[in-house]
Short mmCIF file of C-alpha atoms in Angstrom, two decimals:
data_model
loop_
_atom_site.label_atom_id
_atom_site.label_comp_id
_atom_site.label_asym_id
_atom_site.label_seq_id
_atom_site.Cartn_x
_atom_site.Cartn_y
_atom_site.Cartn_z
CA UNK A 6 -17.56 2.15 32.83
CA UNK A 7 -17.98 5.82 33.70
CA UNK A 8 -15.60 8.57 32.85
CA UNK A 9 -15.93 9.99 36.38
CA UNK A 10 -13.61 7.43 37.93
CA UNK A 11 -11.24 7.12 34.99
CA UNK A 12 -8.61 9.06 33.09
CA UNK A 13 -8.97 9.46 29.30
CA UNK A 14 -6.00 8.20 27.26
CA UNK A 15 -5.76 11.65 25.64
CA UNK A 16 -7.47 14.99 26.00
CA UNK A 17 -10.01 16.12 23.45
CA UNK A 18 -11.16 12.68 22.20
CA UNK A 19 -14.27 12.14 24.33
CA UNK A 20 -16.19 13.92 27.09
CA UNK A 21 -19.19 13.43 29.31
CA UNK A 22 -21.99 15.76 28.27
CA UNK A 23 -25.46 15.70 29.84
CA UNK A 24 -24.48 12.54 31.69
CA UNK A 25 -23.60 10.77 28.45
CA UNK A 26 -20.31 9.74 26.93
CA UNK A 27 -19.72 11.54 23.61
CA UNK A 28 -16.90 11.63 21.08
CA UNK A 29 -15.59 15.12 20.43
CA UNK A 30 -15.16 16.00 16.77
CA UNK A 31 -15.18 19.19 14.77
CA UNK A 32 -17.48 20.61 12.13
CA UNK A 33 -16.57 23.08 9.42
CA UNK A 34 -18.54 26.32 9.73
CA UNK A 35 -18.38 26.80 5.98
CA UNK A 36 -19.04 23.39 4.35
CA UNK A 37 -20.21 21.27 7.28
CA UNK A 38 -17.58 18.51 6.96
CA UNK A 39 -17.20 16.57 10.23
CA UNK A 40 -13.88 15.13 11.44
CA UNK A 41 -12.75 13.04 14.38
CA UNK A 42 -10.67 13.90 16.32
CA UNK A 43 -11.42 17.59 15.91
CA UNK A 44 -8.99 19.59 13.84
CA UNK A 45 -8.37 23.29 13.36
CA UNK A 46 -8.92 23.36 9.61
CA UNK A 47 -11.29 21.67 7.21
CA UNK A 48 -9.80 18.86 5.09
CA UNK A 49 -12.65 19.26 2.60
CA UNK A 50 -12.83 22.98 1.82
CA UNK A 51 -9.60 24.23 3.54
CA UNK A 52 -11.51 26.68 5.77
CA UNK A 53 -10.00 27.50 9.17
CA UNK A 54 -13.41 28.32 10.65
CA UNK A 55 -14.33 25.13 12.48
CA UNK A 56 -16.29 24.42 15.68
CA UNK A 57 -16.36 21.59 18.19
CA UNK A 58 -19.11 19.04 17.68
CA UNK A 59 -20.35 16.27 19.95
CA UNK A 60 -20.79 13.21 17.78
CA UNK A 61 -23.69 10.75 17.80
CA UNK A 62 -23.45 7.86 20.26
CA UNK A 63 -24.89 5.26 17.91
CA UNK A 64 -24.13 4.16 14.39
CA UNK A 65 -23.65 1.14 12.17
CA UNK A 66 -20.58 -0.99 11.60
CA UNK A 67 -19.16 -0.01 8.18
CA UNK A 68 -16.21 -2.42 8.16
CA UNK A 69 -14.17 -4.36 10.70
CA UNK A 70 -11.27 -6.72 11.36
CA UNK A 71 -9.78 -8.64 14.25
CA UNK A 72 -6.25 -7.72 15.30
CA UNK A 73 -4.93 -11.23 15.95
CA UNK A 74 -1.20 -10.58 16.41
CA UNK A 75 0.52 -8.34 18.95
CA UNK A 76 1.36 -4.95 17.44
CA UNK A 77 4.96 -3.82 17.83
CA UNK A 78 5.68 -1.64 20.86
CA UNK A 79 6.19 1.23 20.39
CA UNK A 80 3.78 2.45 19.22
CA UNK A 81 1.49 -0.12 20.98
CA UNK A 82 1.36 0.49 24.74
CA UNK A 83 2.10 -3.11 25.72
CA UNK A 84 5.32 -4.95 24.89
CA UNK A 85 4.29 -8.47 25.90
CA UNK A 86 3.38 -10.64 22.89
CA UNK A 87 2.90 -13.70 25.14
CA UNK A 88 0.02 -12.06 27.03
CA UNK A 89 -1.60 -10.58 23.91
CA UNK A 90 -5.34 -11.04 23.46
CA UNK A 91 -6.90 -10.38 20.02
CA UNK A 92 -9.23 -7.40 19.73
CA UNK A 93 -11.70 -6.05 17.21
CA UNK A 94 -11.24 -2.82 15.24
CA UNK A 95 -13.76 -1.21 12.94
CA UNK A 96 -15.22 1.90 11.39
CA UNK A 97 -18.63 2.91 12.74
CA UNK A 98 -20.72 5.17 10.54
CA UNK A 99 -22.44 7.87 12.60
CA UNK A 100 -25.42 8.87 10.43
CA UNK A 101 -24.92 12.16 8.63
CA UNK A 102 -21.62 12.80 10.41
CA UNK A 103 -18.54 10.71 9.84
CA UNK A 104 -17.14 7.16 10.03
CA UNK A 105 -15.07 6.75 13.19
CA UNK A 106 -12.32 4.17 13.60
CA UNK A 107 -12.45 2.50 17.00
CA UNK A 108 -11.63 -0.52 19.07
CA UNK A 109 -14.59 -2.90 19.29
CA UNK A 110 -15.60 -4.77 22.44
CA UNK A 111 -16.06 -7.93 20.35
CA UNK A 112 -13.17 -9.97 18.94
CA UNK A 113 -15.15 -12.86 17.46
CA UNK A 114 -15.74 -12.74 13.68
CA UNK A 115 -18.99 -14.66 14.14
CA UNK A 116 -20.39 -11.81 16.22
CA UNK A 117 -19.58 -9.03 13.76
CA UNK A 118 -21.14 -8.09 10.44
CA UNK A 119 -21.18 -4.89 8.43
CA UNK A 120 -24.36 -2.90 8.99
CA UNK A 121 -24.98 -3.98 12.59
CA UNK A 122 -25.95 -1.33 15.16
CA UNK A 123 -23.15 -0.15 17.45
CA UNK A 124 -22.98 2.09 20.48
CA UNK A 125 -20.19 4.15 22.06
CA UNK A 126 -18.59 2.88 25.26
CA UNK A 127 -15.33 2.98 27.20
CA UNK A 128 -12.78 0.20 27.64
CA UNK A 129 -9.59 0.01 29.68
CA UNK A 130 -6.76 1.30 27.50
CA UNK A 131 -3.93 -1.16 26.83
CA UNK A 132 -1.11 -0.56 29.29
CA UNK A 133 -0.19 -0.86 32.93
CA UNK A 134 -2.36 1.91 34.40
CA UNK A 135 -5.75 0.37 35.22
CA UNK A 136 -7.68 3.65 35.44
CA UNK A 137 -6.83 4.85 31.91
CA UNK A 138 -9.65 4.39 29.42
CA UNK A 139 -10.20 4.78 25.69
CA UNK A 140 -13.32 4.91 23.54
CA UNK A 141 -14.73 1.85 21.81
CA UNK A 142 -17.94 0.64 20.20
CA UNK A 143 -20.03 -2.32 21.29
CA UNK A 144 -22.92 -4.07 19.59
CA UNK A 145 -26.23 -2.55 20.69
CA UNK A 146 -28.00 -4.87 23.15
CA UNK A 147 -30.16 -7.45 21.42
CA UNK A 148 -28.45 -6.89 18.05
CA UNK A 149 -27.94 -10.29 16.48
CA UNK A 150 -24.86 -10.65 14.29
CA UNK B 1 8.05 15.80 -26.03
CA UNK B 2 10.89 13.39 -26.59
CA UNK B 3 10.42 9.60 -26.40
CA UNK B 4 11.97 8.05 -23.30
CA UNK B 5 12.91 4.39 -23.12
CA UNK B 6 14.31 1.90 -20.64
CA UNK B 7 17.57 0.64 -22.14
CA UNK B 8 19.01 -1.23 -19.15
CA UNK B 9 17.68 -3.07 -16.10
CA UNK B 10 19.46 -4.49 -13.05
CA UNK B 11 18.32 -6.18 -9.87
CA UNK B 12 19.85 -7.40 -6.64
CA UNK B 13 17.86 -10.45 -5.47
CA UNK B 14 15.11 -9.72 -2.96
CA UNK B 15 14.93 -11.49 0.40
CA UNK B 16 17.25 -11.44 3.40
CA UNK B 17 20.95 -10.69 2.93
CA UNK B 18 22.77 -10.52 6.29
CA UNK B 19 25.92 -8.43 6.12
CA UNK B 20 24.99 -6.76 2.83
CA UNK B 21 23.92 -3.13 3.20
CA UNK B 22 21.16 -1.52 1.21
CA UNK B 23 23.73 0.69 -0.49
CA UNK B 24 25.80 -2.36 -1.47
CA UNK B 25 22.68 -3.85 -3.07
CA UNK B 26 22.00 -0.55 -4.86
CA UNK B 27 25.51 -0.58 -6.35
CA UNK B 28 25.08 -4.18 -7.55
CA UNK B 29 21.76 -3.32 -9.22
CA UNK B 30 23.22 -0.16 -10.78
CA UNK B 31 26.22 -2.01 -12.25
CA UNK B 32 23.92 -4.69 -13.67
CA UNK B 33 21.65 -2.07 -15.25
CA UNK B 34 24.65 -0.26 -16.77
CA UNK B 35 26.04 -3.53 -18.14
CA UNK B 36 22.63 -4.45 -19.56
CA UNK B 37 22.42 -1.05 -21.28
CA UNK B 38 26.02 -1.17 -22.50
CA UNK B 39 26.52 2.23 -20.86
CA UNK B 40 29.42 3.25 -18.60
CA UNK B 41 28.68 5.04 -15.31
CA UNK B 42 30.69 8.05 -16.54
CA UNK B 43 28.17 8.44 -19.37
CA UNK B 44 25.18 8.86 -17.00
CA UNK B 45 24.10 12.51 -17.03
CA UNK B 46 21.42 12.46 -14.35
CA UNK B 47 20.43 10.12 -11.53
CA UNK B 48 17.58 9.85 -9.05
CA UNK B 49 16.96 7.28 -6.39
CA UNK B 50 16.00 6.51 -2.87
CA UNK B 51 15.29 4.20 0.00
CA UNK B 52 12.89 4.47 2.91
CA UNK B 53 15.13 3.07 5.61
CA UNK B 54 18.56 2.24 4.16
CA UNK B 55 20.25 5.57 3.62
CA UNK B 56 20.67 8.24 0.98
CA UNK B 57 20.81 6.93 -2.56
CA UNK B 58 23.42 9.45 -3.67
CA UNK B 59 26.00 7.94 -1.32
CA UNK B 60 26.09 5.03 -3.79
CA UNK B 61 28.01 7.32 -6.15
CA UNK B 62 30.95 6.97 -3.77
CA UNK B 63 30.95 3.27 -4.71
CA UNK B 64 30.23 3.74 -8.41
CA UNK B 65 32.57 6.68 -8.88
CA UNK B 66 32.47 10.42 -8.19
CA UNK B 67 31.57 11.83 -11.59
CA UNK B 68 29.91 15.05 -10.45
CA UNK B 69 26.50 14.24 -11.92
CA UNK B 70 23.32 15.81 -10.57
CA UNK B 71 21.74 13.21 -8.26
CA UNK B 72 18.34 13.71 -6.60
CA UNK B 73 17.59 11.72 -3.45
CA UNK B 74 13.96 10.70 -3.26
CA UNK B 75 12.04 9.69 -0.15
CA UNK B 76 8.35 9.35 -0.83
CA UNK B 77 7.10 6.30 1.05
CA UNK B 78 5.90 3.42 -1.10
CA UNK B 79 6.08 5.70 -4.15
CA UNK B 80 9.83 6.29 -3.67
CA UNK B 81 10.92 4.24 -6.68
CA UNK B 82 8.14 5.56 -8.89
CA UNK B 83 8.87 9.13 -7.83
CA UNK B 84 12.53 8.67 -8.78
CA UNK B 85 11.34 7.24 -12.10
CA UNK B 86 8.97 10.18 -12.63
CA UNK B 87 11.81 12.62 -11.88
CA UNK B 88 14.16 11.01 -14.39
CA UNK B 89 11.37 10.71 -16.96
CA UNK B 90 10.64 14.44 -16.61
CA UNK B 91 14.33 15.40 -16.89
CA UNK B 92 14.74 13.34 -20.05
CA UNK B 93 11.45 14.52 -21.56
CA UNK B 94 12.57 18.10 -20.97
CA UNK B 95 15.80 17.19 -22.78
CA UNK B 96 18.01 18.28 -19.89
CA UNK B 97 19.80 14.92 -20.08
CA UNK B 98 20.04 12.11 -22.61
CA UNK B 99 20.81 9.16 -20.37
CA UNK B 100 19.82 8.70 -16.73
CA UNK B 101 19.99 6.14 -13.96
CA UNK B 102 17.18 5.41 -11.49
CA UNK B 103 17.85 3.31 -8.41
CA UNK B 104 15.73 2.11 -5.50
CA UNK B 105 16.74 -0.09 -2.58
CA UNK B 106 15.84 -0.93 1.01
CA UNK B 107 16.60 -3.11 3.98
CA UNK B 108 13.91 -3.50 6.66
CA UNK B 109 14.03 -5.53 9.89
CA UNK B 110 11.71 -8.60 10.13
CA UNK B 111 8.07 -8.21 11.13
CA UNK B 112 5.37 -5.70 10.31
CA UNK B 113 6.34 -2.05 9.95
CA UNK B 114 5.96 -0.05 13.17
CA UNK B 115 5.42 3.54 12.12
CA UNK B 116 5.07 6.09 14.92
CA UNK B 117 1.84 8.14 15.12
CA UNK B 118 3.73 11.39 15.68
CA UNK B 119 5.39 11.01 12.25
CA UNK B 120 1.95 10.79 10.63
CA UNK B 121 0.26 13.74 12.33
CA UNK B 122 -1.56 11.57 14.88
CA UNK B 123 -1.63 11.51 18.68
CA UNK B 124 0.34 8.84 20.55
CA UNK B 125 -3.00 7.38 21.73
CA UNK B 126 -3.68 6.08 18.20
CA UNK B 127 -0.66 3.77 18.38
CA UNK B 128 -0.97 2.99 22.10
CA UNK B 129 -4.50 1.65 21.63
CA UNK B 130 -3.43 -0.64 18.78
CA UNK B 131 -4.77 1.05 15.64
CA UNK B 132 -1.47 2.11 14.02
CA UNK B 133 -1.19 -0.92 11.72
CA UNK B 134 -1.24 -0.93 7.94
CA UNK B 135 -2.42 -4.55 8.02
CA UNK B 136 -5.64 -3.51 9.79
CA UNK B 137 -6.37 -0.96 7.10
CA UNK B 138 -5.89 -3.43 4.26
CA UNK B 139 -8.08 -5.98 6.06
CA UNK B 140 -10.85 -3.46 6.66
CA UNK B 141 -10.70 -2.16 3.09
CA UNK B 142 -11.03 -5.63 1.54
CA UNK B 143 -13.62 -6.66 4.16
CA UNK B 144 -15.87 -3.82 3.01
CA UNK B 145 -15.01 -4.46 -0.64
CA UNK B 146 -15.88 -8.16 -0.38
CA UNK B 147 -19.30 -7.35 1.08
CA UNK B 148 -20.00 -4.74 -1.61
CA UNK B 149 -18.66 -6.58 -4.64
CA UNK B 150 -19.06 -10.28 -3.94
CA UNK B 151 -15.38 -11.21 -3.69
CA UNK B 152 -14.78 -14.53 -1.89
CA UNK B 153 -12.03 -15.78 0.41
CA UNK B 154 -11.20 -18.37 -2.25
CA UNK B 155 -10.29 -15.53 -4.61
CA UNK B 156 -8.04 -13.98 -1.95
CA UNK B 157 -6.26 -17.34 -1.71
CA UNK B 158 -6.00 -17.70 -5.49
CA UNK B 159 -4.15 -14.37 -5.72
CA UNK B 160 -1.58 -15.50 -3.14
CA UNK B 161 -1.21 -18.97 -4.70
CA UNK B 162 -0.50 -17.35 -8.07
CA UNK B 163 2.12 -15.06 -6.50
CA UNK B 164 4.02 -17.94 -4.92
CA UNK B 165 3.76 -20.03 -8.10
CA UNK B 166 5.22 -17.15 -10.14
CA UNK B 167 7.82 -16.49 -7.44
CA UNK B 168 8.94 -20.12 -7.64
CA UNK B 169 10.08 -19.53 -11.23
CA UNK B 170 11.76 -16.19 -10.46
CA UNK B 171 15.40 -16.60 -9.38
CA UNK B 172 15.38 -13.11 -7.82
CA UNK B 173 12.29 -13.71 -5.66
CA UNK B 174 12.37 -14.23 -1.89
CA UNK B 175 9.54 -16.77 -1.45
CA UNK B 176 10.09 -19.51 -3.98
CA UNK B 177 7.95 -22.30 -2.57
CA UNK B 178 4.52 -22.78 -4.17
CA UNK B 179 1.66 -22.90 -1.66
CA UNK B 180 -1.79 -24.38 -2.27
CA UNK B 181 -4.96 -22.34 -1.79
CA UNK B 182 -5.81 -24.60 1.14
CA UNK B 183 -2.44 -23.95 2.81
CA UNK B 184 -2.98 -20.23 2.35
CA UNK B 185 -6.55 -20.26 3.70
CA UNK B 186 -5.64 -22.40 6.70
CA UNK B 187 -2.54 -20.41 7.67
CA UNK B 188 -2.84 -18.20 10.75
CA UNK B 189 -5.55 -15.52 10.56
CA UNK B 190 -3.70 -12.24 11.13
CA UNK B 191 -6.30 -9.60 10.34
CA UNK B 192 -9.65 -11.11 9.38
CA UNK B 193 -10.26 -11.92 6.46
CA UNK B 194 -6.52 -12.01 5.67
CA UNK B 195 -4.28 -14.90 6.68
CA UNK B 196 -0.51 -14.98 7.13
CA UNK B 197 0.29 -16.08 3.56
CA UNK B 198 -1.99 -13.41 2.08
CA UNK B 199 0.38 -10.69 3.39
CA UNK B 200 3.76 -9.66 2.07
CA UNK B 201 6.61 -8.92 4.47
CA UNK B 202 9.04 -6.02 4.63
CA UNK B 203 12.31 -7.26 3.11
CA UNK B 204 15.50 -6.30 1.29
CA UNK B 205 16.50 -5.73 -2.31
CA UNK B 206 17.51 -3.21 -4.98
CA UNK B 207 16.61 -2.36 -8.58
CA UNK B 208 18.17 0.05 -11.06
CA UNK B 209 17.10 1.20 -14.52
CA UNK B 210 18.94 3.09 -17.26
CA UNK B 211 16.70 5.46 -19.22
CA UNK B 212 17.59 7.23 -22.45
CA UNK B 213 16.18 9.60 -25.05
CA UNK B 214 17.13 10.87 -28.48
CA UNK B 215 20.19 9.41 -30.17
CA UNK B 216 21.14 7.48 -27.04
CA UNK B 217 17.78 5.72 -27.22
CA UNK B 218 18.15 4.97 -30.94
CA UNK B 219 21.69 3.64 -30.35
CA UNK B 220 20.59 1.35 -27.52
CA UNK B 221 22.23 -2.07 -27.51
CA UNK B 222 18.97 -3.89 -26.87
CA UNK B 223 15.56 -3.06 -28.30
CA UNK B 224 14.20 -0.47 -25.84
CA UNK B 225 10.94 -0.58 -23.98
CA UNK B 226 9.36 2.87 -24.08
CA UNK B 227 8.31 4.52 -20.86
CA UNK B 228 5.13 6.17 -22.16
CA UNK B 229 4.08 7.87 -18.93
CA UNK B 230 4.52 8.07 -15.16
CA UNK B 231 1.91 9.75 -12.96
CA UNK B 232 1.43 9.96 -9.23
CA UNK B 233 -1.29 11.36 -6.99
CA UNK B 234 -2.08 11.75 -3.32
CA UNK B 235 -5.42 11.19 -1.62
CA UNK B 236 -8.44 13.43 -1.89
CA UNK B 237 -11.01 14.19 0.79
CA UNK B 238 -13.24 11.14 1.02
CA UNK B 239 -10.91 8.33 -0.07
CA UNK B 240 -10.46 5.50 2.44
CA UNK B 241 -6.83 5.56 3.50
CA UNK B 242 -4.49 3.99 6.01
CA UNK B 243 -3.99 5.67 9.44
CA UNK B 244 -7.34 7.48 9.44
CA UNK B 245 -9.05 7.89 12.85
CA UNK B 246 -12.09 8.92 10.84
CA UNK B 247 -13.16 8.95 7.21
CA UNK B 248 -15.89 11.05 5.59
CA UNK B 249 -19.19 9.44 4.64
CA UNK B 250 -19.00 11.12 1.23
CA UNK B 251 -16.55 8.99 -0.71
CA UNK B 252 -13.95 9.87 -3.32
CA UNK B 253 -11.94 7.60 -5.62
CA UNK B 254 -8.60 6.33 -4.31
CA UNK B 255 -5.40 8.01 -5.53
CA UNK B 256 -4.79 4.95 -7.72
CA UNK B 257 -7.91 5.79 -9.77
CA UNK B 258 -6.60 9.25 -10.58
CA UNK B 259 -2.95 8.25 -11.04
CA UNK B 260 -3.90 5.43 -13.42
CA UNK B 261 -6.26 7.65 -15.43
CA UNK B 262 -3.55 10.31 -15.72
CA UNK B 263 -0.93 7.74 -16.77
CA UNK B 264 -3.20 6.30 -19.46
CA UNK B 265 -4.14 9.75 -20.73
CA UNK B 266 -0.51 10.92 -20.95
CA UNK B 267 0.44 7.71 -22.72
CA UNK B 268 -2.42 7.87 -25.19
CA UNK B 269 -2.99 4.21 -24.38
CA UNK B 270 -6.11 2.86 -22.68
CA UNK B 271 -6.52 0.23 -19.97
CA UNK B 272 -8.08 -2.12 -22.54
CA UNK B 273 -4.74 -2.16 -24.40
CA UNK B 274 -2.77 -3.47 -21.40
CA UNK B 275 -1.27 -6.92 -22.01
CA UNK B 276 0.46 -7.40 -18.66
CA UNK B 277 0.35 -5.60 -15.30
CA UNK B 278 2.27 -5.33 -12.05
CA UNK B 279 0.03 -4.12 -9.21
CA UNK B 280 0.71 -3.33 -5.56
CA UNK B 281 -0.14 -6.53 -3.69
CA UNK B 282 0.75 -5.64 -0.13
CA UNK B 283 -1.79 -8.35 0.57
CA UNK B 284 -3.93 -10.35 -1.81
CA UNK B 285 -6.95 -8.06 -1.40
CA UNK B 286 -4.91 -5.10 -2.63
CA UNK B 287 -4.24 -6.78 -5.99
CA UNK B 288 -7.96 -7.43 -6.38
CA UNK B 289 -9.00 -3.86 -5.59
CA UNK B 290 -6.17 -2.28 -7.58
CA UNK B 291 -7.21 -4.22 -10.71
CA UNK B 292 -10.46 -2.24 -10.76
CA UNK B 293 -9.05 1.03 -9.37
CA UNK B 294 -6.52 1.02 -12.23
CA UNK B 295 -9.31 0.61 -14.76
CA UNK B 296 -8.18 -2.86 -15.86
CA UNK B 297 -11.64 -4.26 -15.02
CA UNK B 298 -14.93 -3.19 -13.43
CA UNK B 299 -15.52 -3.43 -9.68
CA UNK B 300 -16.79 -6.92 -8.94
CA UNK B 301 -15.46 -8.45 -12.17
CA UNK B 302 -12.35 -9.66 -10.36
CA UNK B 303 -14.14 -12.66 -8.88
CA UNK B 304 -14.72 -14.17 -12.31
CA UNK B 305 -11.44 -12.89 -13.79
CA UNK B 306 -9.33 -14.48 -11.08
CA UNK B 307 -11.37 -17.65 -10.69
CA UNK B 308 -11.16 -18.19 -14.47
CA UNK B 309 -7.38 -17.79 -14.50
CA UNK B 310 -7.28 -14.58 -16.57
CA UNK B 311 -4.57 -13.07 -14.34
CA UNK B 312 -2.37 -16.19 -14.41
CA UNK B 313 0.85 -16.25 -16.42
CA UNK B 314 -0.96 -17.88 -19.35
CA UNK B 315 -4.12 -15.77 -19.00
CA UNK B 316 -5.46 -12.82 -20.94
CA UNK B 317 -4.03 -10.28 -18.45
CA UNK B 318 -1.15 -11.74 -16.42
CA UNK B 319 -0.70 -9.83 -13.13
CA UNK B 320 2.40 -9.82 -10.93
CA UNK B 321 4.29 -12.29 -13.08
CA UNK B 322 7.42 -12.05 -10.90
CA UNK B 323 5.46 -12.98 -7.78
CA UNK B 324 4.70 -9.39 -6.74
CA UNK B 325 5.23 -8.15 -3.22
CA UNK B 326 3.81 -11.41 -1.86
CA UNK B 327 6.71 -13.49 -3.21
CA UNK B 328 9.37 -10.76 -3.30
CA UNK B 329 8.67 -8.98 -0.03
CA UNK B 330 8.52 -5.23 0.17
CA UNK B 331 11.78 -3.30 0.37
CA UNK B 332 9.92 -0.01 0.02
CA UNK B 333 12.42 1.93 -2.10
CA UNK B 334 12.98 -0.95 -4.52
CA UNK B 335 9.44 -2.25 -4.86
CA UNK B 336 8.07 0.14 -7.47
CA UNK B 337 11.11 -0.23 -9.71
CA UNK B 338 10.88 -4.04 -9.43
CA UNK B 339 7.53 -3.76 -11.18
CA UNK B 340 9.10 -1.84 -14.07
CA UNK B 341 12.03 -4.29 -14.20
CA UNK B 342 9.58 -7.16 -14.63
CA UNK B 343 7.51 -5.39 -17.29
CA UNK B 344 10.67 -4.66 -19.31
CA UNK B 345 11.77 -8.31 -19.07
CA UNK B 346 8.33 -9.52 -20.15
CA UNK B 347 7.99 -7.05 -23.05
CA UNK B 348 11.50 -7.98 -24.23
CA UNK B 349 10.48 -11.63 -24.09
CA UNK B 350 13.37 -12.39 -21.72
CA UNK B 351 11.46 -13.60 -18.67
CA UNK B 352 12.55 -17.21 -19.30
CA UNK B 353 10.56 -19.75 -17.28
CA UNK B 354 7.92 -17.18 -16.31
CA UNK B 355 7.59 -15.54 -19.74
CA UNK B 356 3.94 -14.79 -20.47
CA UNK B 357 3.13 -16.44 -23.80
CA UNK B 358 2.06 -14.58 -26.92
CA UNK B 359 2.91 -11.09 -28.09
CA UNK B 360 2.87 -8.67 -25.16
CA UNK B 361 3.12 -5.06 -26.25
CA UNK B 362 1.77 -2.85 -23.42
CA UNK B 363 2.65 -3.09 -19.72
CA UNK B 364 1.27 -1.22 -16.70
CA UNK B 365 2.63 -0.72 -13.18
CA UNK B 366 0.93 0.61 -10.02
CA UNK B 367 2.20 1.19 -6.49
CA UNK B 368 0.17 2.36 -3.51
CA UNK B 369 1.19 3.26 0.01
CA UNK B 370 0.69 5.28 3.16
CA UNK B 371 -0.71 7.80 3.77
CA UNK B 372 -2.55 7.62 0.45
CA UNK B 373 -0.17 7.92 -2.47
CA UNK B 374 -0.22 6.04 -5.75
CA UNK B 375 2.06 6.02 -8.78
CA UNK B 376 1.36 4.39 -12.13
CA UNK B 377 3.38 3.92 -15.31
CA UNK B 378 2.60 2.76 -18.84
CA UNK B 379 5.31 1.03 -20.88
CA UNK B 380 5.22 -0.37 -24.38
CA UNK B 381 7.34 -1.88 -27.11
#
């Protein structure tokens, strides 16, 4: 799924840069701490000198779960427990940067294990508007669970 | 610093009570605590209390009587009860009052909590895409912990089975039906690796405590249990906390580690001296992790401790002897004070059917909640 034909669920989370999808974080100019989403001050050293940073596209799965019951709406976009389909959620460690929480494209516990290689992608965001997308991570092709 | 003791305890049963407001439950708990202490409401010189979702605690004075006392309303998430306790403890230690009341209560609708991202400094997208769930966080924390420290699903089930067994012998508990490990493991998987019966539910209930110092403590009708310390901390950069779209790779200890260490240091009592503990068991993994975060064992030791029965009622270190959050549910404002109520009962030797055998001198309590706050207390005879 390309960002060209889709609308991001929120501004400032991800962009297309050099033809590639990238998450948009921030990096502290003073101590180097990386956050996602970007923020205007550093949670590590309290500096207000921070810059945008495009985050790595690939990382490893640090932990995960399967959301197997329909979240309450609000805040979840969809209020239809009957039609709910379980989905995966995890933290992906981007080497040397930060661990990012994200939806996973896989919702089968047998296909997930900590340490497996993951790659950034887009998925349709929950809700009624079919062209709205959010970021997610998928197992890198050929990666056995 | 002056010794502070708990001289009265009162509880309104936890569970579901249609038609009874949170404030009504608070008044019931307060009257029971006053009666237990042999103290009249007019004698209370300071009060602190709170709820997360059931109104201002100080409106309960309209029910108990308008005596003009200073009353501080506390609203501090899962640490509400413990923060009220810390406030009263500080006021008594500073000798600004001799006898104080602490009350915590709540009344939540059925189902998981549904906090709104905007209230937690997050964009609406975080909730819309299905990541604004405390249950996910607890599942992902224990998932990682299990892979790092060799904790098994059987141990998760044993924690829940213990909670329901203890709850069955607690007349104030909500869930009073024992469940086997197999029933727990085969119940619906909600957030892998945690099943339905490994999670507590938001609920209803109230607890009140009467604290005293000085002559009022020495004159207490029943033998007091001393409140040796209360400490609470919030998260540092690097600790893995709920509602975090990202976490740093450099890790820091959880707020429980620092709150527990501070509580033990203030008390002059070490974790090895603890005879009985009440730990936040939002789900069974939390009890396992909090055992080590509190310093009551090393990381990874829980597997053997729990499998060998050490945390059972008859074990070396009984944990959550009243059934914890799993059997009592979690009325946020009341939950932390329920832990203290249970420790006082156990140290008095008045826990009846669920009394832990043998001399029990030192008790420990720990609560944890969003967005990364922990409060711990040390009590002793």
